[in-house]
């Protein structure tokens, strides 16, 4: 059950004691949430908040999703919500999950469960009324925290409060067994470690992840891609990625990992922080992969990344080596985000700030000279017009996009040169 403590933490760092009572937070005051909770009152001590909302509120972190646990059966949950005028969506009925939609927000409500059987990808569950039994089937101790919405008492069955306070990430029970139930928990372990693991790394958990890594091949590529993207989108995942490399976690699904992936990712993160640059998922992906466009496209296809992400990866690898002199040309050819990522990934330390400065508040200019303008200058209509336009654009880009008067001057020079060459021919 909850345990006594002092002031709760205001961030993810290990400062102060984690409270045994859920602190007040703005998300708890939502009228729609209060309505849902009132409709789900039962005789088993529920409903209760569970998981990330409890964990993050204890740490003083923002909460985006609110999950609710209840001893009520899914059909009863739906009946009560609908009777109370709340839309109920059976998002995972077989696993006891109903989504309540109220005031434009979604609240995921799941009936207490116990696992009947698992195959490493999905579990067959039976519904239960025992809160500890439900907690026992969850992955990590810090994710198995419940809170009473009325009293805000925190219920902790497996030492999650202590682990949260110490920045320790532990599986509930036997780590190997938890992993065998769902191999995605390996990747989730390293993601949560990157986010909350400020204390000593649990050796048993790392060993179990390494021993179970072969099971990642049984997962869908989409699930792997989603979890990898979540990991790489964290503020600083470099240490976790380094542990994954050391323990051959990537080997079953990402043989295209570059030999210095940890160092390159760490360098990118350091640059982001030093130069106050936004996190870019395409850049984070590319920092850990080989720089061969063909190999990277195979990765994108295997992980079933979106067409947009696939294009983003290809553009950044095909843009060429960035310099202060050509960085705007790269932005013109692709876009500013691509140019910025190319600089962050591949520019040397001296050139990087200069490249970023050249992109700051810069919008790709417009070449106003068109084929019709060349014809008016005397160039005969035909293939020569397109060829001359291409030459004009190349010179204009090489000269760093001069203003309209220079465009006209260049165009006239090219038209005269083309007509002179045609006469000689």
Short mmCIF file of C-alpha atoms in Angstrom, two decimals:
data_model
loop_
_atom_site.label_atom_id
_atom_site.label_comp_id
_atom_site.label_asym_id
_atom_site.label_seq_id
_atom_site.Cartn_x
_atom_site.Cartn_y
_atom_site.Cartn_z
CA UNK A 1 0.00 0.00 0.00
CA UNK A 2 1.03 3.63 0.02
CA UNK A 3 3.93 4.63 2.25
CA UNK A 4 4.77 7.84 4.05
CA UNK A 5 7.06 10.35 2.44
CA UNK A 6 7.93 14.02 2.23
CA UNK A 7 7.68 16.47 -0.64
CA UNK A 8 7.14 14.97 -4.06
CA UNK A 9 9.57 15.56 -6.88
CA UNK A 10 8.98 18.37 -9.35
CA UNK A 11 10.90 16.73 -12.19
CA UNK A 12 12.28 13.38 -13.29
CA UNK A 13 15.38 13.78 -11.15
CA UNK A 14 15.92 12.05 -7.83
CA UNK A 15 15.24 15.04 -5.58
CA UNK A 16 13.20 14.61 -2.39
CA UNK A 17 10.86 11.83 -1.39
CA UNK A 18 8.01 10.50 -3.50
CA UNK A 19 4.67 11.13 -1.79
CA UNK A 20 2.31 8.31 -0.89
CA UNK A 21 -0.57 10.58 -1.84
CA UNK A 22 -1.17 11.81 -5.36
CA UNK A 23 -0.53 15.56 -5.53
CA UNK A 24 -3.23 17.83 -6.86
CA UNK A 25 -2.90 18.40 -10.63
CA UNK A 26 -4.96 20.28 -13.17
CA UNK A 27 -5.86 17.16 -15.16
CA UNK A 28 -7.76 15.75 -12.15
CA UNK A 29 -10.20 18.67 -12.21
CA UNK A 30 -11.66 17.97 -15.68
CA UNK A 31 -15.46 17.83 -15.41
CA UNK A 32 -15.65 15.04 -17.98
CA UNK A 33 -13.22 12.89 -16.00
CA UNK A 34 -15.15 13.45 -12.79
CA UNK A 35 -18.35 12.40 -14.55
CA UNK A 36 -16.75 9.17 -15.81
CA UNK A 37 -15.39 8.33 -12.35
CA UNK A 38 -18.78 8.87 -10.75
CA UNK A 39 -20.39 6.47 -13.21
CA UNK A 40 -17.88 3.71 -12.39
CA UNK A 41 -18.13 3.57 -8.60
CA UNK A 42 -18.01 -0.04 -7.34
CA UNK A 43 -17.68 -2.04 -4.13
CA UNK A 44 -14.08 -3.14 -4.80
CA UNK A 45 -12.33 0.14 -4.08
CA UNK A 46 -12.51 1.51 -7.58
CA UNK A 47 -12.26 3.08 -9.96
CA UNK A 48 -8.62 4.14 -9.65
CA UNK A 49 -6.12 6.03 -11.76
CA UNK A 50 -3.34 3.73 -12.92
CA UNK A 51 0.01 3.80 -14.67
CA UNK A 52 1.57 6.81 -16.33
CA UNK A 53 -0.81 9.45 -14.99
CA UNK A 54 0.01 8.40 -11.41
CA UNK A 55 3.74 8.01 -12.06
CA UNK A 56 4.16 11.32 -13.86
CA UNK A 57 2.06 13.30 -11.39
CA UNK A 58 4.20 11.96 -8.54
CA UNK A 59 7.24 13.23 -10.44
CA UNK A 60 5.68 16.60 -11.18
CA UNK A 61 5.64 15.89 -14.90
CA UNK A 62 2.84 16.83 -17.33
CA UNK A 63 0.16 14.20 -17.97
CA UNK A 64 -1.28 13.65 -21.43
CA UNK A 65 -3.18 10.36 -21.06
CA UNK A 66 -5.30 9.25 -18.11
CA UNK A 67 -5.91 5.53 -17.68
CA UNK A 68 -8.51 4.17 -15.29
CA UNK A 69 -8.74 0.69 -13.76
CA UNK A 70 -11.98 -0.83 -12.54
CA UNK A 71 -13.29 -4.13 -11.21
CA UNK A 72 -16.45 -3.73 -13.30
CA UNK A 73 -16.82 -5.98 -16.34
CA UNK A 74 -16.43 -4.29 -19.74
CA UNK A 75 -20.12 -4.71 -20.60
CA UNK A 76 -21.08 -3.04 -17.31
CA UNK A 77 -18.65 -0.20 -18.00
CA UNK A 78 -20.23 0.39 -21.41
CA UNK A 79 -23.76 0.23 -20.03
CA UNK A 80 -23.00 2.70 -17.25
CA UNK A 81 -21.22 5.16 -19.52
CA UNK A 82 -23.96 5.12 -22.13
CA UNK A 83 -26.66 5.46 -19.48
CA UNK A 84 -24.82 8.50 -18.18
CA UNK A 85 -24.62 10.10 -21.61
CA UNK A 86 -20.93 9.34 -22.16
CA UNK A 87 -19.80 7.86 -25.46
CA UNK A 88 -18.27 4.40 -24.93
CA UNK A 89 -15.95 2.92 -27.59
CA UNK A 90 -15.00 -0.79 -27.30
CA UNK A 91 -11.37 -0.24 -28.28
CA UNK A 92 -10.13 -3.52 -26.81
CA UNK A 93 -13.12 -5.45 -25.59
CA UNK A 94 -11.35 -8.84 -25.48
CA UNK A 95 -8.78 -7.35 -23.13
CA UNK A 96 -11.33 -5.41 -21.14
CA UNK A 97 -10.60 -1.94 -22.48
CA UNK A 98 -13.27 0.66 -23.14
CA UNK A 99 -12.55 4.25 -24.16
CA UNK A 100 -14.81 6.92 -22.70
CA UNK A 101 -15.07 10.00 -24.90
CA UNK A 102 -16.27 13.11 -23.12
CA UNK A 103 -15.65 16.83 -23.69
CA UNK A 104 -13.28 16.00 -26.53
CA UNK A 105 -11.01 13.86 -24.34
CA UNK A 106 -10.44 10.11 -24.26
CA UNK A 107 -10.15 8.12 -21.05
CA UNK A 108 -9.08 4.48 -21.35
CA UNK A 109 -10.86 2.26 -18.86
CA UNK A 110 -9.64 -1.29 -18.33
CA UNK A 111 -11.14 -4.05 -16.20
CA UNK A 112 -8.79 -5.70 -13.69
CA UNK A 113 -7.14 -8.70 -15.31
CA UNK A 114 -4.92 -11.70 -14.81
CA UNK A 115 -3.04 -13.48 -17.58
CA UNK A 116 -4.24 -16.94 -18.58
CA UNK A 117 -1.68 -17.54 -21.33
CA UNK A 118 0.83 -15.56 -23.38
CA UNK A 119 2.89 -16.23 -26.50
CA UNK A 120 5.33 -13.32 -26.42
CA UNK A 121 3.12 -11.13 -28.59
CA UNK A 122 -0.31 -11.11 -26.98
CA UNK A 123 -1.99 -12.41 -23.84
CA UNK A 124 -5.22 -14.21 -23.14
CA UNK A 125 -6.69 -12.69 -20.00
CA UNK A 126 -9.39 -13.39 -17.47
CA UNK A 127 -11.13 -10.56 -15.66
CA UNK A 128 -10.53 -10.21 -11.94
CA UNK A 129 -11.44 -8.15 -8.88
CA UNK A 130 -8.06 -8.28 -7.14
CA UNK A 131 -5.97 -5.12 -7.50
CA UNK A 132 -2.67 -6.79 -6.62
CA UNK A 133 -3.35 -9.52 -9.20
CA UNK A 134 -3.88 -6.84 -11.84
CA UNK A 135 -0.69 -5.06 -10.78
CA UNK A 136 1.28 -8.31 -11.01
CA UNK A 137 0.67 -8.61 -14.76
CA UNK A 138 2.07 -5.15 -15.54
CA UNK A 139 5.60 -4.62 -16.77
CA UNK A 140 7.54 -2.34 -14.39
CA UNK A 141 7.05 -1.45 -10.75
CA UNK A 142 6.82 2.27 -11.53
CA UNK A 143 3.95 1.58 -13.95
CA UNK A 144 1.96 -0.49 -11.42
CA UNK A 145 0.93 2.42 -9.21
CA UNK A 146 -2.76 3.12 -8.59
CA UNK A 147 -4.42 6.11 -6.95
CA UNK A 148 -7.86 6.65 -5.46
CA UNK A 149 -9.42 9.67 -7.21
CA UNK A 150 -11.21 10.78 -4.03
CA UNK A 151 -8.61 10.33 -1.28
CA UNK A 152 -5.64 10.44 -3.69
CA UNK A 153 -4.09 7.54 -1.74
CA UNK A 154 -1.41 5.78 -3.79
CA UNK A 155 -1.51 1.97 -3.89
CA UNK A 156 1.90 0.38 -4.46
CA UNK A 157 2.09 -3.42 -4.46
CA UNK A 158 5.65 -4.01 -5.70
CA UNK A 159 7.89 -1.20 -4.47
CA UNK A 160 7.27 1.19 -7.33
CA UNK A 161 7.40 4.28 -5.10
CA UNK A 162 10.88 3.39 -3.86
CA UNK A 163 12.04 2.64 -7.40
CA UNK A 164 10.60 5.92 -8.63
CA UNK A 165 12.40 7.78 -5.87
CA UNK A 166 15.71 6.04 -6.63
CA UNK A 167 15.46 6.29 -10.42
CA UNK A 168 15.49 2.50 -10.65
CA UNK A 169 13.63 0.60 -13.37
CA UNK A 170 12.66 -2.96 -12.38
CA UNK A 171 10.42 -5.57 -13.90
CA UNK A 172 7.68 -6.87 -11.63
CA UNK A 173 8.64 -10.33 -10.46
CA UNK A 174 10.89 -12.39 -12.71
CA UNK A 175 12.25 -10.26 -15.55
CA UNK A 176 12.62 -13.17 -17.97
CA UNK A 177 9.02 -14.23 -17.39
CA UNK A 178 7.73 -10.68 -17.92
CA UNK A 179 9.66 -10.48 -21.19
CA UNK A 180 8.45 -13.90 -22.39
CA UNK A 181 4.87 -12.64 -21.96
CA UNK A 182 5.51 -9.81 -24.44
CA UNK A 183 8.90 -9.32 -26.08
CA UNK A 184 8.11 -5.67 -26.79
CA UNK A 185 8.83 -5.12 -23.11
CA UNK A 186 12.53 -5.30 -24.01
CA UNK A 187 12.28 -2.13 -26.06
CA UNK A 188 9.93 -0.56 -23.53
CA UNK A 189 12.51 -1.26 -20.83
CA UNK A 190 15.18 0.76 -22.59
CA UNK A 191 12.73 3.57 -23.39
CA UNK A 192 11.62 3.89 -19.78
CA UNK A 193 15.24 3.57 -18.66
CA UNK A 194 16.12 6.58 -20.82
CA UNK A 195 13.25 8.56 -19.35
CA UNK A 196 13.32 7.59 -15.68
CA UNK A 197 16.53 5.68 -15.03
CA UNK A 198 18.62 8.14 -13.04
CA UNK A 199 19.86 5.50 -10.60
CA UNK A 200 21.87 2.26 -10.92
CA UNK A 201 20.89 0.00 -13.80
CA UNK A 202 19.27 -3.28 -12.75
CA UNK A 203 21.67 -6.01 -13.89
CA UNK A 204 19.02 -8.74 -13.82
CA UNK A 205 16.77 -6.71 -16.13
CA UNK A 206 19.58 -6.06 -18.62
CA UNK A 207 20.55 -9.74 -18.63
CA UNK A 208 16.95 -10.82 -19.20
CA UNK A 209 16.61 -8.34 -22.08
CA UNK A 210 19.79 -9.65 -23.71
CA UNK A 211 18.71 -13.28 -23.30
CA UNK A 212 15.26 -12.58 -24.72
CA UNK A 213 16.29 -10.31 -27.63
CA UNK A 214 15.79 -13.13 -30.15
CA UNK A 215 12.08 -12.92 -29.40
CA UNK A 216 11.90 -9.48 -31.01
CA UNK A 217 11.71 -11.24 -34.38
CA UNK A 218 8.24 -12.48 -33.41
CA UNK A 219 6.89 -8.93 -33.15
CA UNK A 220 5.30 -6.96 -35.94
CA UNK A 221 7.61 -4.46 -37.59
CA UNK A 222 5.11 -1.69 -36.84
CA UNK A 223 5.28 -2.30 -33.08
CA UNK A 224 9.07 -2.27 -33.17
CA UNK A 225 9.17 0.91 -35.26
CA UNK A 226 6.74 2.68 -32.96
CA UNK A 227 8.72 1.78 -29.85
CA UNK A 228 12.04 2.70 -31.46
CA UNK A 229 10.64 6.07 -32.51
CA UNK A 230 9.41 6.71 -28.98
CA UNK A 231 12.86 5.92 -27.60
CA UNK A 232 14.69 8.12 -30.09
CA UNK A 233 12.23 10.98 -29.46
CA UNK A 234 13.26 11.29 -25.82
CA UNK A 235 15.47 14.17 -24.70
CA UNK A 236 18.60 12.04 -24.39
CA UNK A 237 18.35 8.34 -25.26
CA UNK A 238 22.08 7.87 -25.92
CA UNK A 239 22.90 5.93 -22.74
CA UNK A 240 20.01 3.51 -23.28
CA UNK A 241 20.96 3.03 -26.93
CA UNK A 242 24.52 2.34 -25.81
CA UNK A 243 23.29 -0.39 -23.45
CA UNK A 244 21.18 -1.85 -26.23
CA UNK A 245 24.22 -2.02 -28.50
CA UNK A 246 26.38 -3.59 -25.78
CA UNK A 247 23.76 -6.31 -25.24
CA UNK A 248 23.00 -6.97 -28.94
CA UNK A 249 19.37 -5.85 -28.64
CA UNK A 250 19.34 -4.35 -32.14
CA UNK A 251 20.85 -7.41 -33.84
CA UNK A 252 17.58 -9.29 -34.55
CA UNK A 253 15.84 -6.42 -36.35
CA UNK A 254 18.39 -3.71 -37.26
CA UNK A 255 21.60 -5.12 -38.78
CA UNK A 256 22.11 -1.75 -40.53
CA UNK A 257 23.09 -0.16 -37.22
CA UNK A 258 26.33 1.75 -37.77
CA UNK A 259 29.43 0.73 -35.82
CA UNK A 260 29.61 4.05 -33.94
CA UNK A 261 25.87 4.51 -33.43
CA UNK A 262 26.15 5.45 -29.77
CA UNK A 263 28.83 8.09 -30.38
CA UNK A 264 26.96 9.61 -33.32
CA UNK A 265 23.68 9.79 -31.42
CA UNK A 266 25.42 11.28 -28.40
CA UNK A 267 27.11 13.87 -30.65
CA UNK A 268 23.77 14.81 -32.21
CA UNK A 269 22.09 15.18 -28.81
CA UNK A 270 24.97 17.28 -27.55
CA UNK A 271 24.69 19.55 -30.59
CA UNK A 272 20.93 19.92 -30.11
CA UNK A 273 21.43 21.03 -26.54
CA UNK A 274 24.46 23.25 -27.14
CA UNK A 275 22.93 25.08 -30.10
CA UNK A 276 19.34 25.03 -28.80
CA UNK A 277 18.06 23.13 -31.83
CA UNK A 278 14.76 21.19 -31.98
CA UNK A 279 14.75 17.41 -31.86
CA UNK A 280 14.32 15.83 -35.29
CA UNK A 281 13.24 12.19 -35.49
CA UNK A 282 14.67 11.67 -39.02
CA UNK A 283 18.03 12.96 -37.81
CA UNK A 284 17.89 10.77 -34.70
CA UNK A 285 17.16 7.71 -36.87
CA UNK A 286 19.99 8.50 -39.26
CA UNK A 287 22.47 9.04 -36.44
CA UNK A 288 22.33 5.33 -35.57
CA UNK A 289 22.19 3.91 -39.13
CA UNK A 290 24.78 3.38 -41.83
CA UNK A 291 24.95 6.25 -44.33
CA UNK A 292 24.13 4.08 -47.34
CA UNK A 293 20.83 5.33 -48.88
CA UNK A 294 19.96 1.88 -50.24
CA UNK A 295 20.49 0.21 -46.86
CA UNK A 296 18.50 2.90 -45.04
CA UNK A 297 15.62 2.53 -47.48
CA UNK A 298 15.59 -1.19 -46.72
CA UNK A 299 15.30 -0.34 -43.04
CA UNK A 300 12.40 2.00 -43.75
CA UNK A 301 10.65 -0.68 -45.79
CA UNK A 302 11.26 -3.40 -43.20
CA UNK A 303 9.96 -1.27 -40.34
CA UNK A 304 7.08 -0.06 -42.51
CA UNK A 305 7.86 3.58 -41.84
CA UNK A 306 5.55 6.13 -43.41
CA UNK A 307 6.20 7.31 -46.97
CA UNK A 308 6.96 10.76 -45.57
CA UNK A 309 9.58 9.42 -43.16
CA UNK A 310 11.07 7.30 -45.93
CA UNK A 311 11.37 10.40 -48.14
CA UNK A 312 12.83 12.42 -45.27
CA UNK A 313 15.55 9.83 -44.65
CA UNK A 314 16.43 9.61 -48.34
CA UNK A 315 16.60 13.39 -48.80
CA UNK A 316 18.95 13.84 -45.88
CA UNK A 317 21.32 11.20 -47.20
CA UNK A 318 21.22 12.48 -50.78
CA UNK A 319 21.70 16.17 -49.99
CA UNK A 320 25.50 16.09 -50.08
CA UNK A 321 28.12 17.32 -47.62
CA UNK A 322 26.99 20.58 -45.97
CA UNK A 323 29.10 23.73 -45.92
CA UNK A 324 28.41 27.36 -45.16
CA UNK A 325 28.49 27.99 -48.90
CA UNK A 326 25.98 25.35 -50.01
CA UNK A 327 23.60 24.97 -47.06
CA UNK A 328 21.02 27.34 -48.56
CA UNK A 329 21.23 25.45 -51.84
CA UNK A 330 20.37 22.27 -49.94
CA UNK A 331 17.42 24.05 -48.33
CA UNK A 332 16.26 25.31 -51.73
CA UNK A 333 16.49 21.84 -53.25
CA UNK A 334 14.71 20.12 -50.38
CA UNK A 335 13.52 22.30 -47.47
CA UNK A 336 14.90 24.08 -44.40
CA UNK A 337 14.28 21.14 -42.07
CA UNK A 338 16.26 18.83 -44.32
CA UNK A 339 19.13 21.31 -44.57
CA UNK A 340 19.17 21.82 -40.81
CA UNK A 341 19.30 18.07 -40.18
CA UNK A 342 22.04 17.59 -42.75
CA UNK A 343 24.10 20.25 -40.99
CA UNK A 344 23.43 18.76 -37.54
CA UNK A 345 24.42 15.31 -38.73
CA UNK A 346 27.30 15.91 -41.12
CA UNK A 347 28.78 19.43 -40.77
CA UNK A 348 32.05 19.72 -38.87
CA UNK A 349 32.12 21.60 -35.58
CA UNK A 350 33.43 24.82 -37.11
CA UNK A 351 30.97 24.88 -40.02
CA UNK A 352 27.85 23.88 -38.05
CA UNK A 353 27.08 27.24 -36.37
CA UNK A 354 27.72 29.03 -39.67
CA UNK A 355 25.35 26.70 -41.52
CA UNK A 356 22.62 27.17 -38.92
CA UNK A 357 23.07 30.93 -39.01
CA UNK A 358 22.61 30.90 -42.79
CA UNK A 359 19.28 29.08 -42.35
CA UNK A 360 17.99 31.17 -39.48
CA UNK A 361 14.90 33.15 -40.54
CA UNK A 362 15.66 32.32 -44.19
CA UNK A 363 12.88 31.46 -46.63
CA UNK A 364 13.59 29.83 -49.97
CA UNK A 365 13.52 32.62 -52.60
CA UNK A 366 11.57 32.63 -55.84
CA UNK A 367 13.11 32.63 -59.30
CA UNK A 368 10.70 34.80 -61.23
CA UNK A 369 12.20 34.27 -64.71
CA UNK A 370 10.09 31.75 -66.68
CA UNK A 371 10.29 30.18 -70.10
CA UNK A 372 8.07 32.87 -71.57
CA UNK A 373 10.50 35.53 -70.42
CA UNK A 374 13.36 33.79 -72.25
CA UNK A 375 11.28 33.63 -75.43
CA UNK A 376 10.54 37.36 -75.15
CA UNK A 377 14.29 37.91 -74.93
CA UNK A 378 14.64 36.23 -78.32
CA UNK A 379 15.16 32.54 -77.52
CA UNK A 380 13.16 30.33 -79.91
CA UNK A 381 10.53 28.11 -78.34
CA UNK A 382 11.57 24.50 -77.90
CA UNK A 383 13.87 22.26 -75.83
CA UNK A 384 16.49 25.02 -75.64
CA UNK A 385 14.18 27.03 -73.37
CA UNK A 386 14.07 24.32 -70.70
CA UNK A 387 17.83 23.77 -70.95
CA UNK A 388 18.52 27.49 -70.55
CA UNK A 389 16.18 27.74 -67.58
CA UNK A 390 18.07 24.91 -65.88
CA UNK A 391 21.37 26.69 -66.51
CA UNK A 392 19.94 29.92 -65.18
CA UNK A 393 18.68 28.27 -62.00
CA UNK A 394 22.03 26.55 -61.42
CA UNK A 395 23.94 29.84 -61.72
CA UNK A 396 21.37 31.69 -59.59
CA UNK A 397 21.67 29.07 -56.83
CA UNK A 398 25.49 29.06 -57.06
CA UNK A 399 25.49 32.86 -56.67
CA UNK A 400 23.38 32.51 -53.51
CA UNK A 401 20.03 33.57 -54.96
CA UNK A 402 20.66 37.14 -56.15
CA UNK A 403 17.76 39.60 -56.48
CA UNK A 404 15.53 40.02 -59.52
CA UNK A 405 17.77 42.46 -61.43
CA UNK A 406 20.60 39.94 -61.38
CA UNK A 407 18.20 37.19 -62.50
CA UNK A 408 17.29 39.28 -65.55
CA UNK A 409 20.94 40.03 -66.26
CA UNK A 410 21.90 36.35 -66.08
CA UNK A 411 18.93 35.35 -68.23
CA UNK A 412 19.87 37.83 -70.94
CA UNK A 413 23.47 36.62 -70.94
CA UNK A 414 22.39 33.00 -71.31
CA UNK A 415 19.91 33.81 -74.09
CA UNK A 416 22.58 35.70 -76.01
CA UNK A 417 25.08 32.88 -75.54
CA UNK A 418 22.58 30.25 -76.66
CA UNK A 419 21.59 32.21 -79.78
CA UNK A 420 25.22 32.85 -80.64
CA UNK A 421 26.01 29.15 -80.32
CA UNK A 422 23.00 28.29 -82.50
CA UNK A 423 24.19 30.65 -85.26
CA UNK A 424 27.67 29.14 -85.24
CA UNK A 425 26.18 25.66 -85.50
#
